[in-house]
CSV table of C-alpha atoms in Angstrom, one decimal:
chain,number,residue,atom,x,y,z
S,1255,PRO,CA,133.2,204.1,159.9
S,1256,ASP,CA,137.0,204.7,161.5
S,1257,VAL,CA,137.0,201.4,161.5
S,1258,ILE,CA,136.1,200.8,157.4
S,1259,MET,CA,138.8,202.9,156.5
S,1260,ASP,CA,141.3,201.5,159.0
S,1261,ALA,CA,140.1,198.1,157.2
S,1262,VAL,CA,140.7,200.1,153.8
S,1263,ALA,CA,143.7,201.8,154.3
S,1264,GLU,CA,145.0,198.6,155.6
S,1265,VAL,CA,143.8,196.6,152.4
S,1266,SER,CA,145.8,199.6,150.2
S,1267,GLN,CA,148.9,198.7,151.4
S,1268,THR,CA,149.3,195.4,151.2
S,1269,LEU,CA,148.2,194.9,148.2
S,1270,GLU,CA,151.0,196.1,145.1
S,1271,HIS,CA,149.7,193.7,142.9
S,1272,PHE,CA,147.7,191.0,141.9
S,1273,SER,CA,149.5,188.3,144.0
S,1274,GLU,CA,147.3,185.6,143.5
S,1275,SER,CA,148.0,184.9,139.7
S,1276,VAL,CA,149.4,181.3,140.0
S,1277,GLU,CA,146.7,180.3,142.7
S,1278,VAL,CA,144.0,181.7,140.3
S,1279,ASN,CA,145.5,180.1,137.1
S,1280,ASP,CA,145.9,176.4,139.0
S,1281,LEU,CA,141.3,177.0,140.1
S,1282,LEU,CA,140.5,177.3,136.6
S,1283,ASP,CA,143.1,174.9,135.8
S,1284,ALA,CA,140.6,172.0,137.9
S,1285,LEU,CA,137.2,173.0,136.7
S,1286,PRO,CA,136.4,171.0,134.1
S,1287,ALA,CA,137.5,167.8,136.4
S,1288,ALA,CA,135.2,169.2,139.3
S,1289,CYS,CA,132.0,169.3,136.9
S,1290,TYR,CA,130.9,166.1,138.3
S,1291,ASP,CA,131.1,166.5,141.5
S,1292,ILE,CA,129.3,169.8,143.0
S,1293,ILE,CA,131.3,169.6,146.5
S,1294,ALA,CA,134.1,170.7,144.5
S,1295,GLN,CA,133.1,172.9,142.5
S,1296,GLU,CA,131.3,175.4,145.5
S,1297,SER,CA,134.6,175.1,146.8
S,1298,LEU,CA,136.6,176.2,144.2
S,1299,CYS,CA,133.7,178.6,143.4
S,1300,GLU,CA,134.2,179.9,147.0
S,1301,LYS,CA,138.3,180.5,147.2
S,1302,PHE,CA,138.3,181.9,143.4
S,1303,THR,CA,135.3,184.8,145.6
S,1304,VAL,CA,137.5,185.2,147.9
S,1305,ILE,CA,140.4,186.1,146.2
S,1306,ILE,CA,138.8,188.2,143.7
S,1307,ASP,CA,136.7,190.4,146.1
S,1308,ARG,CA,139.8,191.1,148.2
S,1309,TYR,CA,140.5,193.8,144.9
S,1310,GLN,CA,137.1,194.9,145.0
S,1311,GLU,CA,138.9,198.5,146.7
S,1312,LEU,CA,142.0,198.1,144.2
S,1313,PRO,CA,140.2,196.6,141.2
S,1314,HIS,CA,143.2,198.0,138.8
S,1315,LEU,CA,145.7,195.8,139.9
S,1316,LEU,CA,143.9,193.1,138.4
S,1317,ASP,CA,144.1,194.7,135.1
S,1318,PRO,CA,147.4,193.0,133.8
S,1319,HIS,CA,146.1,189.1,134.3
S,1320,LEU,CA,142.4,190.2,133.3
S,1321,GLU,CA,142.8,189.4,129.3
S,1322,GLY,CA,144.4,186.4,130.2
S,1323,LEU,CA,142.1,185.2,132.7
S,1324,VAL,CA,139.2,186.4,130.3
S,1325,ASN,CA,139.7,184.9,127.6
S,1326,ARG,CA,140.6,181.3,129.2
S,1327,LEU,CA,137.2,181.5,131.1
S,1328,LEU,CA,135.9,182.5,127.8
S,1329,GLY,CA,137.7,179.7,126.2
S,1330,MET,CA,135.8,177.3,128.1
S,1331,GLY,CA,131.8,179.3,128.5
S,1332,ARG,CA,132.2,179.4,124.1
S,1333,ASP,CA,133.5,175.9,123.5
S,1334,THR,CA,130.6,173.1,122.4
S,1335,ASN,CA,132.2,170.5,123.3
S,1336,SER,CA,132.2,171.9,127.1
S,1337,HIS,CA,130.4,170.6,129.4
S,1338,PRO,CA,126.9,172.9,130.6
S,1339,VAL,CA,128.3,172.5,133.8
S,1340,LEU,CA,131.5,173.8,132.9
S,1341,VAL,CA,129.9,176.7,130.7
S,1342,HIS,CA,127.9,177.9,134.0
S,1343,GLN,CA,131.1,178.1,135.9
S,1344,ALA,CA,132.7,179.6,133.3
S,1345,PHE,CA,130.5,182.3,133.0
S,1346,LYS,CA,129.8,182.7,136.9
S,1347,TYR,CA,133.8,183.4,137.1
S,1348,LEU,CA,133.4,185.8,135.0
S,1349,SER,CA,130.8,187.6,136.6
S,1350,ILE,CA,132.7,187.5,139.9
S,1351,VAL,CA,135.4,189.6,138.0
S,1352,THR,CA,132.6,191.7,136.0
S,1353,LYS,CA,131.1,192.6,139.5
S,1354,VAL,CA,134.8,193.7,141.3
S,1355,ARG,CA,136.2,195.7,137.9
S,1356,GLY,CA,133.5,196.6,136.0
S,1357,TYR,CA,131.7,195.8,132.7
S,1358,LYS,CA,132.4,198.6,130.8
S,1359,TYR,CA,136.3,197.3,131.2
S,1360,VAL,CA,135.8,193.5,131.4
S,1361,LEU,CA,133.6,194.3,128.4
S,1362,ARG,CA,136.1,195.5,126.1
S,1363,LEU,CA,138.5,192.4,126.3
S,1364,PHE,CA,135.3,190.5,125.1
S,1365,PRO,CA,135.7,189.2,121.3
S,1366,HIS,CA,133.5,191.1,118.8
S,1367,GLU,CA,134.1,190.3,115.5
S,1368,VAL,CA,131.3,189.4,113.1
S,1369,THR,CA,131.6,186.1,113.7
S,1370,ASP,CA,130.8,186.7,116.5
S,1371,LEU,CA,127.2,187.1,116.7
S,1372,GLU,CA,125.6,183.8,115.7
S,1373,PRO,CA,127.3,181.6,117.9
S,1374,VAL,CA,126.3,184.2,120.9
S,1375,LEU,CA,122.3,184.5,119.9
S,1376,SER,CA,122.4,181.1,119.3
S,1377,LEU,CA,123.9,180.4,122.9
S,1378,LEU,CA,121.6,182.9,124.8
S,1379,GLN,CA,118.4,181.5,123.2
S,1380,ASN,CA,119.4,178.1,124.7
S,1381,GLN,CA,119.6,179.3,127.8
S,1382,ASP,CA,116.4,178.2,130.6
S,1383,GLN,CA,115.1,181.4,131.7
S,1384,THR,CA,113.1,180.2,134.9
S,1385,ASP,CA,116.6,178.6,136.0
S,1386,CYS,CA,117.9,180.5,138.9
S,1387,GLU,CA,121.0,178.8,139.2
S,1388,THR,CA,122.3,180.1,135.5
S,1389,TRP,CA,121.2,183.9,135.5
S,1390,GLU,CA,124.9,184.6,135.9
S,1391,THR,CA,124.9,183.2,132.4
S,1392,ARG,CA,122.4,184.9,130.5
S,1393,TYR,CA,124.2,188.1,132.4
S,1394,MET,CA,127.0,187.6,130.8
S,1395,LEU,CA,126.0,186.8,127.7
S,1396,LEU,CA,123.7,189.4,127.4
S,1397,LEU,CA,126.3,192.3,127.7
S,1398,TRP,CA,128.2,190.3,125.2
S,1399,LEU,CA,125.7,190.5,123.2
S,1400,SER,CA,125.4,194.3,123.4
S,1401,LEU,CA,128.9,194.8,122.2
S,1402,VAL,CA,128.7,192.1,119.5
S,1403,ALA,CA,125.1,193.6,118.5
S,1404,MET,CA,127.2,197.2,117.3
S,1405,VAL,CA,128.9,195.9,114.4
S,1406,PRO,CA,129.5,198.4,111.7
S,1407,PHE,CA,127.6,196.4,109.3
S,1408,ASP,CA,123.6,196.7,108.2
S,1409,MET,CA,122.1,193.8,110.2
S,1410,SER,CA,120.4,192.6,107.3
S,1411,ARG,CA,123.3,191.0,105.7
S,1412,PHE,CA,123.1,188.4,108.8
S,1413,ASP,CA,119.4,186.9,107.7
S,1414,GLY,CA,120.7,185.2,104.3
S,1415,SER,CA,118.3,183.5,102.3
S,1416,GLY,CA,115.4,183.7,105.6
S,1417,ILE,CA,114.3,180.3,104.8
S,1418,SER,CA,115.8,177.7,106.5
S,1419,GLU,CA,117.1,174.2,105.9
S,1420,SER,CA,113.6,172.7,106.4
S,1421,GLY,CA,111.5,174.5,104.7
S,1422,GLN,CA,110.4,177.2,107.2
S,1423,ARG,CA,110.6,181.0,107.4
S,1424,ARG,CA,113.0,181.6,109.5
S,1425,ALA,CA,113.5,184.4,112.0
S,1426,SER,CA,115.6,187.9,111.3
S,1427,VAL,CA,118.4,188.6,113.6
S,1428,VAL,CA,116.7,191.5,114.3
S,1429,ASP,CA,113.4,190.2,115.6
S,1430,ARG,CA,115.7,187.5,117.6
S,1431,ILE,CA,118.3,190.2,119.1
S,1432,LEU,CA,114.7,192.5,120.0
S,1433,ASP,CA,112.8,189.3,121.3
S,1434,LEU,CA,115.7,188.7,123.6
S,1435,ALA,CA,115.8,192.1,125.0
S,1436,MET,CA,112.2,192.1,125.7
S,1437,ARG,CA,111.7,188.8,127.2
S,1438,TYR,CA,115.1,189.5,129.9
S,1439,LEU,CA,113.8,193.6,129.9
S,1440,GLN,CA,111.0,191.7,132.4
S,1441,VAL,CA,112.7,188.8,134.7
S,1442,SER,CA,114.0,190.0,138.5
S,1443,ASP,CA,117.5,189.0,138.6
S,1444,LYS,CA,120.7,190.9,137.4
S,1445,SER,CA,120.0,189.9,133.2
S,1446,ARG,CA,117.2,192.6,133.2
S,1447,ASP,CA,120.0,195.3,134.2
S,1448,ALA,CA,122.2,193.8,130.9
S,1449,ALA,CA,118.7,193.5,129.1
S,1450,ALA,CA,118.5,197.2,129.0
S,1451,LEU,CA,121.8,197.5,128.2
S,1452,LEU,CA,121.4,195.4,125.4
S,1453,LEU,CA,118.6,196.9,124.4
S,1454,ALA,CA,118.7,201.0,124.4
S,1455,LYS,CA,122.4,200.6,122.1
S,1456,PHE,CA,120.9,197.9,119.8
S,1457,ILE,CA,117.6,200.3,118.8
S,1458,THR,CA,119.9,203.5,118.5
S,1459,ARG,CA,122.2,202.2,115.8
S,1460,PRO,CA,121.5,204.2,113.0
S,1461,ASP,CA,119.9,201.3,111.2
S,1462,MET,CA,117.5,200.3,114.1
S,1463,THR,CA,116.4,204.1,114.9
S,1464,ARG,CA,114.8,204.5,111.5
S,1465,GLN,CA,113.4,200.7,111.6
S,1466,ARG,CA,112.7,200.0,114.8
S,1467,LEU,CA,113.0,202.9,117.5
S,1468,PRO,CA,109.1,203.7,117.3
S,1469,GLU,CA,107.8,200.4,117.9
S,1470,VAL,CA,110.3,199.7,120.9
S,1471,LEU,CA,109.6,203.1,121.9
S,1472,ASP,CA,105.6,202.1,122.0
S,1473,TRP,CA,106.5,199.2,123.6
S,1474,LEU,CA,108.2,200.7,126.5
S,1475,LEU,CA,105.9,203.1,127.0
S,1476,GLN,CA,103.0,200.7,126.9
S,1477,LEU,CA,104.5,198.3,129.9
S,1478,LEU,CA,105.4,201.1,131.6
S,1479,MET,CA,101.8,202.9,131.8
S,1480,THR,CA,100.0,199.4,132.1
S,1481,SER,CA,102.3,198.0,135.1
S,1482,ASP,CA,101.2,198.6,138.7
S,1483,CYS,CA,104.0,199.3,141.1
S,1484,GLN,CA,102.3,198.0,143.7
S,1485,THR,CA,102.7,194.7,143.1
S,1486,MET,CA,106.3,193.0,142.4
S,1487,SER,CA,106.4,192.1,138.7
S,1488,GLY,CA,104.9,195.8,137.9
S,1489,MET,CA,107.8,197.3,140.0
S,1490,VAL,CA,110.1,194.9,138.2
S,1491,CYS,CA,108.6,195.6,134.2
S,1492,VAL,CA,108.4,199.8,135.3
S,1493,HIS,CA,112.6,199.1,136.1
S,1494,GLY,CA,113.1,197.5,133.0
S,1495,SER,CA,111.2,200.5,131.0
S,1496,LEU,CA,112.5,203.6,132.6
S,1497,SER,CA,116.1,202.4,133.0
S,1498,THR,CA,116.2,201.1,129.1
S,1499,MET,CA,114.8,204.2,128.0
S,1500,SER,CA,117.1,206.4,130.3
S,1501,SER,CA,120.0,204.7,128.7
S,1502,MET,CA,118.6,205.2,125.1
S,1503,PHE,CA,118.5,208.8,125.9
S,1504,LYS,CA,122.0,208.4,126.7
S,1505,HIS,CA,123.5,206.7,123.8
S,1506,GLY,CA,121.0,207.8,121.8
S,1507,ARG,CA,120.8,211.1,119.0
S,1508,ARG,CA,119.0,214.6,119.5
S,1509,GLU,CA,118.1,214.9,116.4
S,1510,ASP,CA,117.0,211.2,116.6
S,1511,LEU,CA,115.7,211.3,119.5
S,1512,LEU,CA,114.4,214.6,119.9
S,1513,VAL,CA,110.7,214.0,118.3
S,1514,TYR,CA,109.2,211.5,120.5
S,1515,ALA,CA,110.8,213.0,123.9
S,1516,PRO,CA,107.9,214.8,124.5
S,1517,SER,CA,105.2,212.0,123.7
S,1518,VAL,CA,107.8,209.7,126.5
S,1519,LEU,CA,107.6,213.0,129.0
S,1520,LYS,CA,103.7,213.3,128.9
S,1521,CYS,CA,103.8,209.3,129.6
S,1522,LEU,CA,105.9,209.4,132.4
S,1523,ALA,CA,104.2,212.0,133.9
S,1524,SER,CA,100.8,210.7,133.5
S,1525,ALA,CA,102.6,207.4,135.2
S,1526,ASN,CA,102.7,208.9,138.3
S,1527,THR,CA,106.8,207.2,139.1
S,1528,PHE,CA,107.9,210.1,141.0
S,1529,SER,CA,105.2,209.3,144.0
S,1530,ALA,CA,106.5,205.7,144.2
S,1531,SER,CA,107.1,203.7,147.3
S,1532,ASN,CA,110.2,201.9,145.5
S,1533,THR,CA,113.1,203.7,145.8
S,1534,LEU,CA,114.9,202.6,142.8
S,1535,LEU,CA,112.2,203.3,140.7
S,1536,ARG,CA,112.3,207.3,141.8
S,1537,LYS,CA,115.6,207.2,141.1
S,1538,PHE,CA,115.5,206.4,137.3
S,1539,ALA,CA,112.5,208.1,136.9
S,1540,ILE,CA,114.6,211.0,137.7
S,1541,LYS,CA,117.3,210.5,135.6
S,1542,LEU,CA,115.0,209.5,132.9
S,1543,VAL,CA,113.8,213.2,133.2
S,1544,GLN,CA,116.9,214.7,133.5
S,1545,ARG,CA,118.0,213.5,130.0
S,1546,LEU,CA,115.2,213.8,128.4
S,1547,GLY,CA,115.6,217.7,129.6
S,1548,LEU,CA,119.3,217.3,127.7
S,1549,VAL,CA,117.4,216.3,124.5
S,1550,PHE,CA,115.3,219.5,124.9
S,1551,LEU,CA,118.2,221.7,125.2
S,1552,ARG,CA,119.9,222.9,121.7
S,1553,ALA,CA,123.9,221.9,122.1
S,1554,LYS,CA,125.8,224.8,122.3
S,1555,VAL,CA,129.2,224.7,119.4
S,1556,PRO,CA,131.5,227.2,120.7
S,1557,ALA,CA,133.1,229.2,117.7
S,1558,TRP,CA,136.7,228.7,119.2
S,1559,ARG,CA,136.3,225.6,117.8
S,1560,TYR,CA,139.1,223.8,115.7
S,1561,GLN,CA,138.3,223.6,112.0
S,1562,ARG,CA,140.0,221.4,109.2
S,1563,GLY,CA,141.8,223.4,107.1
S,1564,GLN,CA,143.9,223.3,103.8
S,1565,ARG,CA,146.6,220.2,103.1
S,1566,SER,CA,148.9,221.8,100.7
S,1567,LEU,CA,151.6,224.0,102.4
S,1568,THR,CA,151.2,226.3,99.4
S,1569,GLU,CA,147.8,226.9,99.8
S,1570,ASN,CA,148.2,227.7,103.1
S,1571,LEU,CA,150.5,230.4,102.5
S,1572,SER,CA,148.9,231.3,99.7
S,1573,PRO,CA,148.0,235.4,100.1
S,1574,ALA,CA,144.1,234.7,99.1
S,1575,LEU,CA,143.5,232.5,101.6
S,1576,VAL,CA,145.3,233.8,104.6
S,1577,GLN,CA,142.9,237.3,104.2
S,1578,GLN,CA,139.9,234.8,103.9
S,1579,LEU,CA,141.0,233.3,107.3
S,1580,LYS,CA,141.1,236.8,108.0
S,1581,LEU,CA,137.2,237.7,107.0
S,1582,GLU,CA,136.2,234.3,108.5
S,1583,SER,CA,137.7,235.5,112.4
S,1584,GLN,CA,136.6,238.4,112.1
S,1585,ASP,CA,132.9,237.4,110.9
S,1586,VAL,CA,132.9,234.8,114.2
S,1587,GLN,CA,134.0,237.6,116.2
S,1588,GLN,CA,131.8,239.7,115.6
S,1589,ALA,CA,128.4,237.3,115.5
S,1590,PRO,CA,125.8,237.1,117.8
S,1591,GLY,CA,126.5,234.2,120.1
S,1592,ASP,CA,123.9,231.8,120.5
S,1593,ASP,CA,123.2,231.9,123.9
S,1594,GLU,CA,120.2,233.7,123.9
S,1595,TYR,CA,117.4,231.2,122.6
S,1596,ASP,CA,113.9,230.6,124.1
S,1597,ILE,CA,114.3,227.3,126.6
S,1598,PRO,CA,111.1,225.1,125.5
S,1599,GLN,CA,108.6,224.9,128.1
S,1600,GLU,CA,109.0,221.3,128.8
S,1601,VAL,CA,112.5,222.3,129.9
S,1602,GLU,CA,110.5,224.2,132.8
S,1603,ASP,CA,108.5,220.7,133.6
S,1604,VAL,CA,111.6,219.1,134.2
S,1605,LEU,CA,112.7,221.8,136.9
S,1606,GLY,CA,109.8,221.2,138.5
S,1607,TRP,CA,110.1,217.9,138.3
S,1608,HIS,CA,113.5,217.9,139.6
S,1609,LEU,CA,112.7,220.4,142.8
S,1610,SER,CA,109.2,219.5,143.5
S,1611,THR,CA,110.1,215.6,144.0
S,1612,SER,CA,113.3,216.3,145.6
S,1613,LEU,CA,111.6,218.3,148.1
S,1614,GLN,CA,109.0,215.5,148.6
S,1615,HIS,CA,111.5,212.7,149.2
S,1616,GLN,CA,114.5,214.5,150.7
S,1617,TYR,CA,117.4,213.9,148.1
S,1618,LEU,CA,117.8,217.4,146.3
S,1619,ASN,CA,121.7,217.0,145.8
S,1620,ASN,CA,120.7,214.5,142.8
S,1621,SER,CA,118.3,216.9,140.9
S,1622,LEU,CA,121.0,219.6,141.3
S,1623,GLN,CA,123.5,217.6,140.1
S,1624,SER,CA,121.0,217.0,137.2
S,1625,ILE,CA,120.2,220.3,137.0
S,1626,SER,CA,123.8,221.1,136.8
S,1627,ARG,CA,124.4,219.0,133.6
S,1628,MET,CA,121.8,220.8,131.9
S,1629,SER,CA,123.1,224.5,132.7
S,1630,PRO,CA,126.2,224.3,130.1
S,1631,SER,CA,124.1,224.5,127.8
S,1632,TRP,CA,122.2,227.7,128.6
S,1633,SER,CA,123.3,231.3,128.9
S,1634,GLU,CA,124.1,233.3,131.3
S,1635,ARG,CA,120.5,235.1,132.0
S,1636,HIS,CA,118.8,231.1,132.4
S,1637,ARG,CA,122.1,229.6,134.5
S,1638,HIS,CA,121.3,232.5,137.2
S,1639,HIS,CA,117.2,231.8,137.3
S,1640,CYS,CA,117.9,228.4,137.8
S,1641,SER,CA,120.9,229.3,140.7
S,1642,LEU,CA,117.5,231.3,142.4
S,1643,VAL,CA,115.0,228.5,142.4
S,1644,SER,CA,117.9,225.9,143.1
S,1645,SER,CA,119.2,228.4,146.3
S,1646,LYS,CA,114.7,228.7,146.8
S,1647,GLY,CA,115.4,224.4,146.7
S,1648,ARG,CA,118.0,224.1,149.2
S,1649,TRP,CA,116.3,226.5,151.8
S,1650,SER,CA,113.0,224.7,151.3
S,1651,ASN,CA,114.7,221.8,152.4
S,1652,HIS,CA,116.4,222.8,155.6
S,1653,TRP,CA,112.9,224.2,156.6
S,1654,THR,CA,111.2,221.0,155.7
S,1655,SER,CA,113.7,218.9,157.6
S,1656,SER,CA,114.3,221.1,160.4
């Protein structure tokens, strides 16, 4: 550990800015000519990877040059006249940058206009799902689609007449996006994570919540219940289902998801994923349970929250309005707080699963962190009860480990 810390400190002291920007631009200039030479492709990719990986400890040093880098690579990848090898190499380089800087930051630099939806969707549909050499292309396209699919327009406007030039009925944009997300949710490469993000963000759109959320949620629960965690393909499907639902209950609105939360909690208990041998499945099961618990709890709105007043200065200074504001402030101060309310039974089940699972698999800290995220919505009485239960869990964990 000391050697690693010394190495990190040395890197932090030596790296002050992205000094290899000129070399990286030269590598990108040589990329189109290397499409017909596999040795040159591997050499360029290795040099690019070594340069970018140096900044894993200080990725923010890439930020001043990141927009130009992303735009150049996307220009190669989305150009219809580019060689197929060049397209895959461009998205491969983008995945290397995303690995170091993080997909949340890199996605901000991606174009997300209305005109980008159809090209990205068509390019993703043309990919070979079984080609293990081009998974980076599929991964980046799914991430890009998760951003473009959030355009603030009704998705039915993109369908047009729904009839192709040959006279046949054409699938809607919604059906195409859902089909791609569901298919890639059952693959064993990194594309599964991007597909989970795409499906969770797309299905929690206001228009999709009313139309397709019950159908998609039922499909995810069926995938969870019918998959066998003892097989590799079954674990892949369960992981995709759990990660999608955990992201869904994170990005969605409480009023839209509350009606489905009891059914999801019941299916999750029946699937018995907490006793799975795979650590990643148990992790996502606990994450999903935590977010279900947050959905069951009522949002706590502070009484001192900002309220927009009058725009007119004359009306603000009028004696009648001043007196009305005084009366309203007195009512807020005298009104009983909403701290004391009945906690749903499902929240107690969530706490029980958290503690029992953590004691069984020896990661109590993660469960207590999840519980602490739920505690701000509780009253002082509920938080005191939770602290007592958590203390018992710590002592039990200490004795079991001893």
